[in-house]
Short mmCIF file of C-alpha atoms in Angstrom, two decimals:
data_model
loop_
_atom_site.label_atom_id
_atom_site.label_comp_id
_atom_site.label_asym_id
_atom_site.label_seq_id
_atom_site.Cartn_x
_atom_site.Cartn_y
_atom_site.Cartn_z
CA MET A 1 100.86 12.53 76.26
CA SER A 2 100.54 12.75 72.51
CA ARG A 3 97.29 13.31 70.63
CA GLY A 4 97.67 12.65 66.92
CA GLY A 5 101.41 13.31 66.89
CA ARG A 6 101.26 16.46 69.02
CA GLY A 7 101.28 17.15 72.73
CA GLY A 8 98.11 17.17 74.75
CA GLY A 9 96.56 20.35 76.02
CA LEU A 10 94.19 21.97 78.48
CA LEU A 11 92.70 25.46 78.82
CA VAL A 12 92.31 26.84 82.34
CA ALA A 13 89.50 29.41 82.16
CA GLY A 14 87.96 31.40 84.99
CA THR A 15 84.57 32.69 86.03
CA THR A 16 86.15 36.14 86.55
CA SER A 17 89.45 37.94 86.46
CA ASP A 18 91.61 37.04 89.47
CA ALA A 19 89.78 33.75 89.98
CA GLY A 20 93.16 32.01 90.20
CA LYS A 21 93.84 31.00 86.59
CA SER A 22 97.51 32.00 86.68
CA VAL A 23 98.38 30.09 89.83
CA VAL A 24 96.28 27.04 88.89
CA THR A 25 98.04 26.93 85.51
CA ALA A 26 101.40 27.17 87.29
CA GLY A 27 100.34 24.48 89.76
CA ILE A 28 99.35 22.08 86.98
CA CYS A 29 102.67 22.77 85.22
CA ARG A 30 104.66 22.04 88.39
CA TRP A 31 102.62 18.88 89.13
CA LEU A 32 103.14 17.58 85.59
CA VAL A 33 106.87 18.27 85.43
CA ARG A 34 107.33 16.45 88.74
CA ARG A 35 105.69 13.45 87.02
CA GLY A 36 108.29 13.59 84.28
CA VAL A 37 106.02 15.31 81.72
CA LYS A 38 107.65 17.87 79.42
CA VAL A 39 105.16 20.73 79.77
CA ALA A 40 104.91 24.38 78.72
CA PRO A 41 102.51 27.22 79.62
CA PHE A 42 100.67 29.36 77.07
CA LYS A 43 98.47 32.46 77.05
CA GLY A 44 97.39 33.69 73.66
CA GLN A 45 96.71 37.25 74.76
CA ASN A 46 97.65 38.92 78.01
CA MET A 47 96.86 42.39 79.33
CA SER A 48 99.40 43.33 81.96
CA LEU A 49 101.93 45.94 83.02
CA ASN A 50 103.87 43.22 84.81
CA SER A 51 106.16 41.86 82.10
CA PHE A 52 109.46 40.04 81.68
CA VAL A 53 112.25 39.76 79.10
CA THR A 54 113.19 36.34 77.77
CA ARG A 55 116.75 35.25 76.95
CA GLU A 56 116.20 36.10 73.29
CA GLY A 57 115.08 39.62 74.21
CA ALA A 58 111.31 39.20 73.84
CA GLU A 59 108.81 40.83 76.19
CA ILE A 60 106.08 38.57 77.62
CA GLY A 61 103.74 38.63 80.60
CA ARG A 62 105.55 37.93 83.84
CA ALA A 63 102.85 35.42 84.80
CA GLN A 64 103.88 33.27 81.83
CA ALA A 65 107.53 33.56 82.84
CA MET A 66 106.53 32.36 86.31
CA GLN A 67 104.57 29.46 84.80
CA ALA A 68 107.59 28.54 82.67
CA GLN A 69 109.65 28.44 85.86
CA ALA A 70 106.98 26.17 87.35
CA ALA A 71 107.38 23.92 84.29
CA ARG A 72 111.19 24.14 84.61
CA VAL A 73 111.60 25.43 81.06
CA GLU A 74 113.03 28.63 79.61
CA PRO A 75 110.27 31.17 78.79
CA THR A 76 109.90 32.21 75.14
CA ALA A 77 107.73 34.58 73.13
CA LEU A 78 105.72 31.57 71.88
CA MET A 79 104.21 31.28 75.36
CA ASN A 80 102.58 34.74 75.18
CA PRO A 81 102.36 35.92 71.56
CA VAL A 82 100.11 38.95 72.26
CA LEU A 83 100.75 41.27 75.21
CA LEU A 84 98.76 44.47 75.78
CA LYS A 85 100.32 47.09 78.05
CA PRO A 86 97.73 49.70 79.06
CA GLY A 87 98.80 53.31 78.74
CA GLY A 88 95.50 54.72 79.96
CA ASP A 89 91.84 53.83 80.21
CA ARG A 90 91.34 53.43 76.47
CA SER A 91 94.63 52.55 74.80
CA SER A 92 97.42 50.01 75.06
CA GLN A 93 100.81 49.31 73.59
CA VAL A 94 100.56 46.14 71.54
CA VAL A 95 103.47 43.71 71.87
CA LEU A 96 103.47 40.93 69.26
CA MET A 97 105.88 38.02 69.52
CA GLY A 98 107.81 39.95 72.14
CA ARG A 99 108.20 43.20 70.17
CA PRO A 100 106.19 46.44 70.52
CA VAL A 101 104.43 47.35 67.27
CA GLY A 102 102.38 50.41 68.21
CA GLU A 103 99.52 51.83 70.24
CA LEU A 104 95.88 50.92 69.69
CA SER A 105 92.70 52.16 71.24
CA ALA A 106 90.49 49.48 72.78
CA ARG A 107 87.95 49.93 69.96
CA GLY A 108 90.71 49.63 67.39
CA PHE A 109 92.05 46.40 68.82
CA PHE A 110 88.64 44.80 69.15
CA GLY A 111 87.67 45.46 65.57
CA SER A 112 87.03 49.11 64.72
CA ALA A 113 89.83 50.09 62.37
CA GLU A 114 88.91 53.76 62.39
CA ALA A 115 89.57 53.89 66.14
CA THR A 116 93.20 52.84 65.75
CA ALA A 117 95.62 55.15 67.52
CA PRO A 118 98.75 56.29 65.69
CA GLY A 119 101.27 53.48 65.50
CA ASN A 120 104.95 53.54 66.24
CA PRO A 121 106.70 54.70 63.05
CA ALA A 122 109.94 53.03 64.00
CA THR A 123 108.44 49.62 64.71
CA GLY A 124 105.18 49.62 62.78
CA ASN A 125 106.73 47.61 59.94
CA ALA A 126 108.70 45.26 62.17
CA LEU A 127 106.26 42.42 61.80
CA ASP A 128 106.60 42.31 58.03
CA GLY A 129 110.03 40.81 58.54
CA ASN A 130 109.34 38.96 61.76
CA SER A 131 110.68 35.44 61.48
CA SER A 132 108.63 34.22 64.44
CA ALA A 133 105.37 32.38 63.93
CA GLY A 134 102.66 34.53 62.42
CA GLY A 135 104.67 37.72 62.05
CA ALA A 136 103.31 39.14 58.79
CA ALA A 137 99.72 38.18 59.54
CA SER A 138 100.04 39.81 62.94
CA GLY A 139 101.25 43.03 61.35
CA GLN A 140 98.27 43.08 59.02
CA ALA A 141 95.95 42.47 61.94
CA LEU A 142 97.39 45.40 63.86
CA ARG A 143 97.15 47.78 60.93
CA GLY A 144 93.61 46.59 60.20
CA GLY A 145 92.60 46.93 63.82
CA ARG A 146 91.00 43.49 63.98
CA ARG A 147 91.93 41.25 66.88
CA GLU A 148 90.32 38.15 65.41
CA ALA A 149 92.86 38.22 62.57
CA LEU A 150 95.46 37.34 65.21
CA LEU A 151 93.78 33.99 65.94
CA GLY A 152 95.79 32.27 63.20
CA PRO A 153 99.20 33.46 64.43
CA VAL A 154 98.25 32.68 68.04
CA LEU A 155 97.26 29.16 67.05
CA GLU A 156 100.52 28.74 65.14
CA CYS A 157 102.42 29.51 68.36
CA LEU A 158 100.30 27.03 70.29
CA GLU A 159 100.84 24.33 67.68
CA GLU A 160 104.59 24.95 67.67
CA LEU A 161 104.64 24.42 71.44
CA ARG A 162 102.49 21.28 71.13
CA SER A 163 104.90 19.87 68.57
CA THR A 164 107.76 20.29 71.07
CA TYR A 165 106.18 19.49 74.45
CA ASP A 166 104.22 16.56 75.82
CA ALA A 167 101.56 18.93 77.14
CA VAL A 168 100.70 22.62 76.91
CA ILE A 169 98.63 24.18 79.72
CA CYS A 170 96.88 27.29 78.44
CA GLU A 171 95.58 30.12 80.58
CA GLY A 172 92.47 32.04 79.59
CA ALA A 173 91.76 35.70 80.31
CA GLY A 174 88.92 37.23 82.29
CA SER A 175 85.87 35.04 81.66
CA PRO A 176 85.08 32.93 78.58
CA ALA A 177 81.47 34.18 78.87
CA GLU A 178 82.27 37.79 77.96
CA ILE A 179 79.64 37.65 75.23
CA ASN A 180 80.49 41.10 73.88
CA LEU A 181 84.00 39.89 73.01
CA ARG A 182 83.36 36.31 71.87
CA ARG A 183 83.43 37.09 68.15
CA THR A 184 87.01 38.33 68.37
CA ASP A 185 88.24 35.97 71.10
CA ILE A 186 91.80 34.65 70.75
CA VAL A 187 92.48 33.61 74.35
CA ASN A 188 89.46 31.72 75.72
CA MET A 189 86.95 29.67 73.73
CA GLY A 190 88.34 30.98 70.45
CA ILE A 191 91.52 28.94 70.84
CA ALA A 192 89.77 26.13 72.71
CA ARG A 193 87.40 25.52 69.81
CA ALA A 194 90.04 26.00 67.11
CA ALA A 195 92.56 23.69 68.83
CA ARG A 196 89.93 21.34 70.32
CA LEU A 197 91.20 21.93 73.85
CA PRO A 198 89.25 20.70 76.86
CA VAL A 199 88.40 23.49 79.29
CA VAL A 200 88.40 23.54 83.08
CA VAL A 201 86.74 26.58 84.65
CA VAL A 202 88.18 27.96 87.91
CA GLY A 203 85.94 29.80 90.38
CA ASP A 204 86.94 31.83 93.44
CA ILE A 205 84.62 30.68 96.20
CA ASP A 206 86.04 33.26 98.59
CA ARG A 207 84.14 35.92 96.62
CA GLY A 208 80.83 34.09 97.02
CA GLY A 209 78.40 32.98 94.32
CA VAL A 210 80.67 30.31 92.89
CA PHE A 211 77.83 27.91 91.93
CA ALA A 212 75.96 30.63 90.05
CA SER A 213 79.25 31.66 88.42
CA PHE A 214 79.98 28.12 87.19
CA PHE A 215 76.44 27.61 85.91
CA GLY A 216 76.14 31.06 84.35
CA THR A 217 79.54 30.88 82.67
CA THR A 218 78.59 27.58 81.03
CA ALA A 219 75.04 28.62 80.13
CA LEU A 220 76.21 31.76 78.28
CA LEU A 221 78.42 29.80 75.89
CA ALA A 222 77.41 28.59 72.43
CA PRO A 223 76.73 24.84 72.12
CA GLU A 224 80.02 24.33 70.26
CA ASP A 225 81.87 26.00 73.13
CA GLN A 226 79.94 24.22 75.86
CA GLU A 227 80.93 20.82 74.52
CA LEU A 228 84.53 21.63 75.44
CA VAL A 229 83.80 22.73 79.03
CA ALA A 230 84.71 19.52 80.83
CA GLY A 231 84.62 20.46 84.51
CA TYR A 232 85.17 22.96 87.29
CA LEU A 233 87.79 23.74 89.93
CA VAL A 234 86.82 25.50 93.16
CA ASN A 235 89.58 27.81 94.37
CA LYS A 236 90.32 29.44 97.76
CA PHE A 237 87.96 27.32 99.86
CA ARG A 238 88.01 27.77 103.63
CA GLY A 239 86.44 25.26 105.95
CA ASP A 240 85.05 21.72 105.85
CA VAL A 241 84.81 20.37 102.29
CA SER A 242 82.01 17.99 103.33
CA LEU A 243 79.74 21.01 103.75
CA LEU A 244 80.36 21.92 100.12
CA GLU A 245 79.74 18.48 98.66
CA PRO A 246 75.91 18.70 98.39
CA GLY A 247 76.30 21.85 96.29
CA LEU A 248 78.87 20.17 94.06
CA GLU A 249 76.49 17.26 93.53
CA MET A 250 73.65 19.63 92.62
CA LEU A 251 75.97 21.47 90.23
CA ARG A 252 76.78 18.16 88.54
CA GLY A 253 73.08 17.44 88.19
CA LEU A 254 72.42 20.86 86.67
CA THR A 255 75.34 20.90 84.25
CA GLY A 256 76.35 17.28 83.73
CA ARG A 257 79.91 18.22 84.63
CA GLU A 258 82.13 17.17 87.52
CA THR A 259 84.00 19.44 89.88
CA LEU A 260 87.58 18.24 89.51
CA GLY A 261 88.89 19.62 92.76
CA VAL A 262 88.42 21.95 95.70
CA LEU A 263 91.63 23.85 96.33
CA PRO A 264 91.91 25.17 99.89
CA TRP A 265 92.79 28.73 100.78
CA ARG A 266 96.54 29.08 101.16
CA HIS A 267 98.57 32.15 101.94
CA GLY A 268 101.43 32.67 99.58
CA LEU A 269 99.89 31.84 96.22
CA GLY A 270 99.63 35.31 94.69
CA ILE A 271 102.96 35.32 92.86
CA ASP A 272 103.54 37.52 89.79
CA GLU A 273 99.95 38.58 89.29
CA GLU A 274 99.03 40.57 86.22
CA ASP A 275 97.38 43.47 88.03
CA GLY A 276 98.72 46.13 90.36
CA LEU A 277 97.65 47.65 93.62
CA ARG A 278 94.38 45.80 93.96
CA ILE A 279 96.38 42.78 95.10
CA SER A 280 98.32 44.99 97.53
CA LEU A 281 100.47 42.89 99.89
CA ARG A 282 98.63 39.64 99.44
CA GLY A 283 101.38 37.79 97.61
CA ALA A 284 103.50 35.14 99.28
CA VAL A 285 106.81 36.94 99.36
CA ARG A 286 105.10 40.03 100.68
CA GLU A 287 103.55 37.99 103.46
CA SER A 288 106.99 36.93 104.62
CA LEU A 289 107.11 40.26 106.45
CA VAL A 290 105.57 38.37 109.42
CA ALA A 291 108.99 36.77 109.96
CA PRO A 292 110.81 38.38 112.90
CA PRO A 293 113.79 40.61 112.10
CA TYR A 294 117.22 39.06 112.15
CA GLY A 295 118.58 42.20 113.85
CA GLU A 296 117.07 44.36 116.59
CA GLU A 297 114.78 46.49 114.41
CA VAL A 298 112.62 46.23 111.34
CA LEU A 299 113.22 48.21 108.15
CA ARG A 300 110.24 50.08 106.68
CA VAL A 301 109.93 50.44 102.90
CA ALA A 302 107.32 52.72 101.30
CA VAL A 303 106.53 52.19 97.61
CA CYS A 304 104.88 55.13 95.84
CA ALA A 305 101.74 53.75 94.19
CA VAL A 306 102.20 55.69 90.95
CA PRO A 307 99.64 55.48 88.11
CA LEU A 308 100.19 52.69 85.55
CA MET A 309 102.66 51.04 87.93
CA SER A 310 104.61 48.32 86.15
CA ASN A 311 106.65 45.42 87.47
CA PHE A 312 105.58 46.00 91.05
CA THR A 313 107.14 42.57 91.70
CA ASP A 314 110.50 44.36 91.99
CA VAL A 315 109.74 44.93 95.68
CA ASP A 316 108.90 41.28 96.36
CA ALA A 317 112.58 40.58 96.93
CA LEU A 318 112.70 43.29 99.61
CA ALA A 319 109.69 41.84 101.39
CA ALA A 320 111.34 38.41 101.26
CA GLU A 321 113.81 39.58 103.87
CA PRO A 322 112.80 38.89 107.50
CA GLY A 323 112.06 42.16 109.22
CA VAL A 324 111.50 44.23 106.05
CA VAL A 325 108.00 45.74 106.03
CA VAL A 326 106.84 46.81 102.57
CA ARG A 327 103.73 48.88 101.92
CA PHE A 328 102.30 50.87 99.01
CA VAL A 329 101.55 54.52 99.77
CA ASP A 330 99.89 57.51 98.10
CA ARG A 331 100.22 60.31 100.70
CA PRO A 332 103.32 62.31 101.69
CA GLU A 333 102.70 61.66 105.41
CA GLU A 334 103.29 57.95 104.76
CA LEU A 335 106.88 58.66 103.76
CA ALA A 336 107.74 60.20 107.12
CA ASP A 337 108.63 56.98 108.96
CA ALA A 338 109.95 55.09 105.91
CA ASP A 339 113.59 54.05 105.97
CA LEU A 340 113.55 53.59 102.21
CA VAL A 341 111.20 55.03 99.60
CA VAL A 342 110.90 53.26 96.24
CA VAL A 343 109.57 55.03 93.16
CA PRO A 344 108.69 52.02 90.97
CA GLY A 345 108.39 51.50 87.25
CA THR A 346 105.46 52.92 85.33
CA ARG A 347 104.08 52.80 81.82
CA GLY A 348 103.33 56.54 82.12
CA THR A 349 106.46 58.33 83.38
CA VAL A 350 105.20 61.87 82.77
CA LYS A 351 101.75 61.04 84.16
CA ALA A 352 103.32 59.51 87.29
CA LEU A 353 105.55 62.56 87.71
CA ALA A 354 102.52 64.86 87.62
CA TRP A 355 100.72 62.60 90.11
CA LEU A 356 103.65 62.79 92.55
CA ARG A 357 103.58 66.58 92.34
CA GLU A 358 99.81 66.87 92.70
CA ARG A 359 99.81 64.73 95.84
CA GLY A 360 102.74 66.43 97.52
CA LEU A 361 104.89 63.32 97.25
CA ALA A 362 107.42 65.09 95.03
CA ASP A 363 108.13 67.66 97.75
CA ALA A 364 108.40 64.88 100.34
CA LEU A 365 110.94 63.07 98.14
CA ALA A 366 112.95 66.28 97.74
CA ARG A 367 113.03 66.74 101.52
CA ARG A 368 114.25 63.15 101.96
CA ALA A 369 117.05 63.71 99.49
CA ALA A 370 118.12 66.92 101.22
CA GLU A 371 118.19 65.08 104.56
CA GLY A 372 120.27 62.20 103.15
CA ARG A 373 117.48 59.65 103.56
CA PRO A 374 117.41 56.74 101.05
CA VAL A 375 115.32 56.88 97.85
CA LEU A 376 115.44 54.28 95.07
CA GLY A 377 113.96 54.80 91.60
CA ILE A 378 113.42 51.82 89.30
CA CYS A 379 112.96 52.26 85.53
CA GLY A 380 110.26 54.93 85.16
CA GLY A 381 110.88 55.89 88.78
CA TYR A 382 114.57 56.39 87.94
CA GLN A 383 113.60 58.67 85.05
CA ILE A 384 111.31 60.69 87.35
CA LEU A 385 114.20 61.34 89.77
CA GLY A 386 116.27 62.93 87.00
CA GLU A 387 116.54 66.56 85.96
CA HIS A 388 114.80 66.54 82.61
CA ILE A 389 112.55 64.31 80.48
CA ASP A 390 112.05 64.72 76.73
CA ASP A 391 109.10 62.53 75.76
CA GLU A 392 107.69 62.57 72.24
CA VAL A 393 106.89 58.85 72.35
CA GLU A 394 104.99 57.68 75.44
CA SER A 395 103.06 60.77 76.58
CA ARG A 396 104.07 63.09 73.69
CA ALA A 397 104.42 65.80 76.34
CA GLY A 398 107.75 67.05 75.01
CA ALA A 399 110.13 68.66 77.48
CA VAL A 400 109.22 68.14 81.14
CA ALA A 401 111.23 68.98 84.26
CA GLY A 402 112.00 65.97 86.46
CA LEU A 403 112.38 66.05 90.24
CA GLY A 404 116.06 66.98 89.91
CA LEU A 405 117.29 64.53 92.54
CA LEU A 406 119.76 62.81 90.20
CA PRO A 407 122.03 64.40 87.53
CA VAL A 408 120.28 62.54 84.71
CA ARG A 409 118.54 63.68 81.53
CA VAL A 410 116.16 61.26 79.79
CA ARG A 411 115.12 61.16 76.15
CA PHE A 412 112.40 58.76 75.05
CA ALA A 413 113.41 56.71 72.00
CA ARG A 414 110.88 55.07 69.72
CA GLU A 415 112.79 51.80 69.87
CA LYS A 416 112.16 49.98 73.16
CA THR A 417 115.14 48.61 75.06
CA LEU A 418 114.61 44.93 75.91
CA ALA A 419 117.59 43.23 77.51
CA ARG A 420 118.83 40.79 80.17
CA PRO A 421 122.02 42.49 81.48
CA SER A 422 124.36 41.59 84.31
CA GLY A 423 127.05 43.48 86.19
CA THR A 424 128.33 44.44 89.64
CA ALA A 425 126.80 46.71 92.27
CA LEU A 426 128.15 47.32 95.79
CA GLY A 427 130.81 44.76 94.99
CA ALA A 428 128.26 42.00 94.36
CA ALA A 429 127.10 40.28 91.17
CA VAL A 430 123.71 41.52 90.00
CA GLU A 431 121.37 40.53 87.16
CA GLY A 432 118.26 42.23 85.86
CA TYR A 433 116.08 42.89 82.85
CA GLU A 434 115.33 46.11 81.00
CA ILE A 435 111.99 47.24 79.49
CA HIS A 436 111.99 50.95 78.67
CA HIS A 437 111.85 53.60 75.96
CA GLY A 438 113.74 56.18 78.02
CA VAL A 439 117.45 56.65 77.30
CA ALA A 440 119.35 58.14 80.24
CA GLU A 441 122.28 60.54 79.93
CA VAL A 442 124.08 60.50 83.29
CA ARG A 443 125.92 63.76 84.00
CA GLY A 444 127.42 63.09 87.42
CA GLY A 445 127.36 60.89 90.49
CA ASP A 446 128.39 57.26 90.49
CA ALA A 447 127.07 54.33 88.48
CA PHE A 448 124.44 52.10 90.05
CA VAL A 449 125.75 49.06 88.15
CA SER A 450 129.23 48.61 86.69
CA GLY A 451 130.87 46.09 84.42
CA PRO A 452 133.82 43.85 85.31
CA ASP A 453 136.20 46.56 84.06
CA GLY A 454 134.60 49.19 86.29
CA ARG A 455 132.83 50.83 83.35
CA ALA A 456 129.40 52.27 84.19
CA LEU A 457 126.61 50.02 82.90
CA ASP A 458 123.45 51.57 84.25
CA GLY A 459 121.87 53.99 86.67
CA CYS A 460 123.12 56.67 88.99
CA ARG A 461 123.93 57.13 92.68
CA MET A 462 124.07 60.57 94.26
CA GLY A 463 124.21 60.58 98.04
CA ALA A 464 121.26 58.58 99.38
CA VAL A 465 119.33 58.81 96.09
CA GLN A 466 119.79 55.98 93.59
CA GLY A 467 118.19 54.95 90.35
CA THR A 468 118.40 52.12 87.81
CA HIS A 469 116.62 50.96 84.68
CA TRP A 470 117.15 47.35 85.75
CA HIS A 471 114.11 45.45 86.98
CA GLY A 472 114.81 42.40 89.13
CA ALA A 473 118.17 43.62 90.43
CA LEU A 474 117.01 43.19 94.04
CA GLU A 475 116.50 39.46 93.41
CA SER A 476 120.32 39.07 93.50
CA ASP A 477 120.73 37.96 97.11
CA THR A 478 124.19 39.29 98.01
CA PHE A 479 123.54 42.66 96.38
CA ARG A 480 120.16 42.97 98.11
CA ARG A 481 121.70 42.29 101.53
CA ARG A 482 124.42 44.87 100.98
CA PHE A 483 121.91 47.40 99.69
CA LEU A 484 119.66 46.94 102.74
CA THR A 485 122.67 47.19 105.06
CA GLU A 486 123.50 50.51 103.42
CA VAL A 487 119.88 51.68 103.78
CA ALA A 488 119.78 50.68 107.45
CA ARG A 489 123.00 52.56 108.13
CA ALA A 490 121.66 55.71 106.46
CA ALA A 491 118.38 55.39 108.32
CA GLY A 492 120.04 54.77 111.68
CA ARG A 493 118.24 51.44 112.10
CA ARG A 494 119.65 48.45 113.97
CA PHE A 495 118.48 46.22 111.15
CA VAL A 496 120.61 43.33 109.91
CA PRO A 497 119.67 41.31 106.79
CA ALA A 498 119.43 37.57 107.38
CA PRO A 499 122.54 35.91 105.92
CA ASP A 500 120.74 33.01 104.26
CA THR A 501 117.62 34.42 102.57
CA SER A 502 117.46 33.06 99.02
CA PHE A 503 114.83 34.69 96.83
CA GLY A 504 115.17 31.94 94.22
CA ALA A 505 114.62 29.23 96.83
CA LEU A 506 111.54 31.04 98.14
CA ARG A 507 110.11 31.14 94.62
CA GLU A 508 110.73 27.42 94.20
CA GLU A 509 108.98 26.74 97.51
CA GLN A 510 105.95 28.71 96.31
CA LEU A 511 105.81 26.84 93.03
CA ASP A 512 106.11 23.51 94.82
CA LEU A 513 103.23 24.57 97.07
CA LEU A 514 101.13 25.17 93.96
CA GLY A 515 102.05 21.75 92.63
CA ASP A 516 101.16 20.20 96.00
CA LEU A 517 97.71 21.81 95.90
CA ILE A 518 96.94 20.25 92.53
CA GLU A 519 98.39 16.87 93.49
CA GLU A 520 96.60 16.70 96.85
CA HIS A 521 93.27 18.41 96.15
CA ALA A 522 92.46 17.96 92.45
CA ASP A 523 91.31 14.87 90.58
CA THR A 524 94.64 14.38 88.84
CA ASP A 525 93.50 11.23 87.00
CA ALA A 526 90.66 13.22 85.44
CA LEU A 527 93.02 16.08 84.54
CA LEU A 528 95.42 13.65 82.86
CA ARG A 529 92.56 12.13 80.82
CA LEU A 530 91.50 15.58 79.65
CA ILE A 531 95.04 16.55 78.66
CA GLU A 532 95.61 13.28 76.80
CA GLU A 533 92.16 12.62 75.30
CA GLY A 534 90.33 15.94 75.20
CA ALA A 535 86.82 16.70 76.45
CA PRO A 536 84.57 13.67 76.83
CA PRO A 537 81.81 13.34 74.23
CA GLY A 538 78.17 13.94 75.05
CA LEU A 539 78.48 16.80 77.54
CA PRO A 540 74.97 18.30 77.82
CA PHE A 541 73.97 21.72 76.52
CA ILE A 542 72.86 24.19 79.20
CA PRO A 543 70.37 26.76 77.88
CA PRO A 544 70.13 29.53 76.86
CA GLY A 545 73.59 29.49 75.25
CA ALA A 546 75.24 32.51 73.65
CA PRO A 547 72.87 35.31 72.50
#
């Protein structure tokens, strides 16, 4: 699928956030790889608290890691060169080529240098020696506070992928018609125009107004951008497609562009989204809770919906088990009937700790611990369960008392730990990934994870309270079953984990379902032409265009 000695490409844009860009991109990747095409995903800039660590120790958006799995390739930093991790309403940690380089205010990142927040002294110069594509230029862009200066490095990453793969399927962000951000765009039409990528716009018909969204998105683009918008994909359609066809024909008449598919509504497509609680329990693995329990009773898991919750996908593996009911909670009364309470990761440990106290959840957790009822803290949640936090990095709050449920003291280091460790827990092999600034000093209890020699690797267990810095540990099937058996015993539940639940197999089934949707409901011949040949010439201009 070569174009001029490099792989073909396509940009999947959306009329809005959460229109389905991530899953459509994954579906196209899975469909292509099943055809024998060597394909890779790409997203120039991502804003997400749901991240992943690659084999080389780089942090990228978890959605791109999921898309790499759909493409059956190993994820790398090239697939998501810019990751923004919000730390509040107006600032984010900037991760470039998989490494954190500092904090920027929104105004600073989008072009106002004077609004730049203080950077990370320990890592602020890291990009000057970064051997990955675009390192030095990226560092200058960060210090100058100008996002558009990152376009060059982002394009270098894209070109490196296109020189290696037959096709690269790019995901946009938000909407390409965000006219206030177009000048500095490095993820939507900015890369489409620079790399001459054809664009397919995805619209969520379940929200309503999809025809107006398609038309308006196109009509607010500059002529040079519009000539790359080659068609539309309707997502999440319920009902008889024949009733939609007159509207699709009228849309073609108004825009001169075809609708390249109508993807039906399917449960189980919301895997590894970029956003947190607003997706609640919609995702596929979460929906598996409708499966009947293998034992006599269900097991109820309550997840504290802390502010700036990160890597909420950690609980997907729990919900994959038949009979495990997972819900997010924000009131102490909702912990009363829970057999297990999970305090998840967060990008704001001290803020989340204060939130738990303000809402009475901290006292409820203390009562659980005193009663010997199971509590699990993951990453930031693990830090919260400890005795003391010293944070001069993330919140700059200094010394803060933790909940005191584990004999652990945490000091925040400027250098972020990014790793893909493995070990043994409850006598079973376990793997995970680490993304944290907090360094834990364990002063008692037992290790959560040990090495082959019995040496403590991570975390702490004290009675029914446990904590670990490892994300993804619950995806290890044997460990998860033993952990849930232990929880059920402590809770007095007649719950038995199913002996054959494979989280990895469930993920593969989901990705195959996405590939099936593209193969069965999209115009795959048209998609192949776009990937191989680019946007067709002569696409009409729709006024008024960009202001």
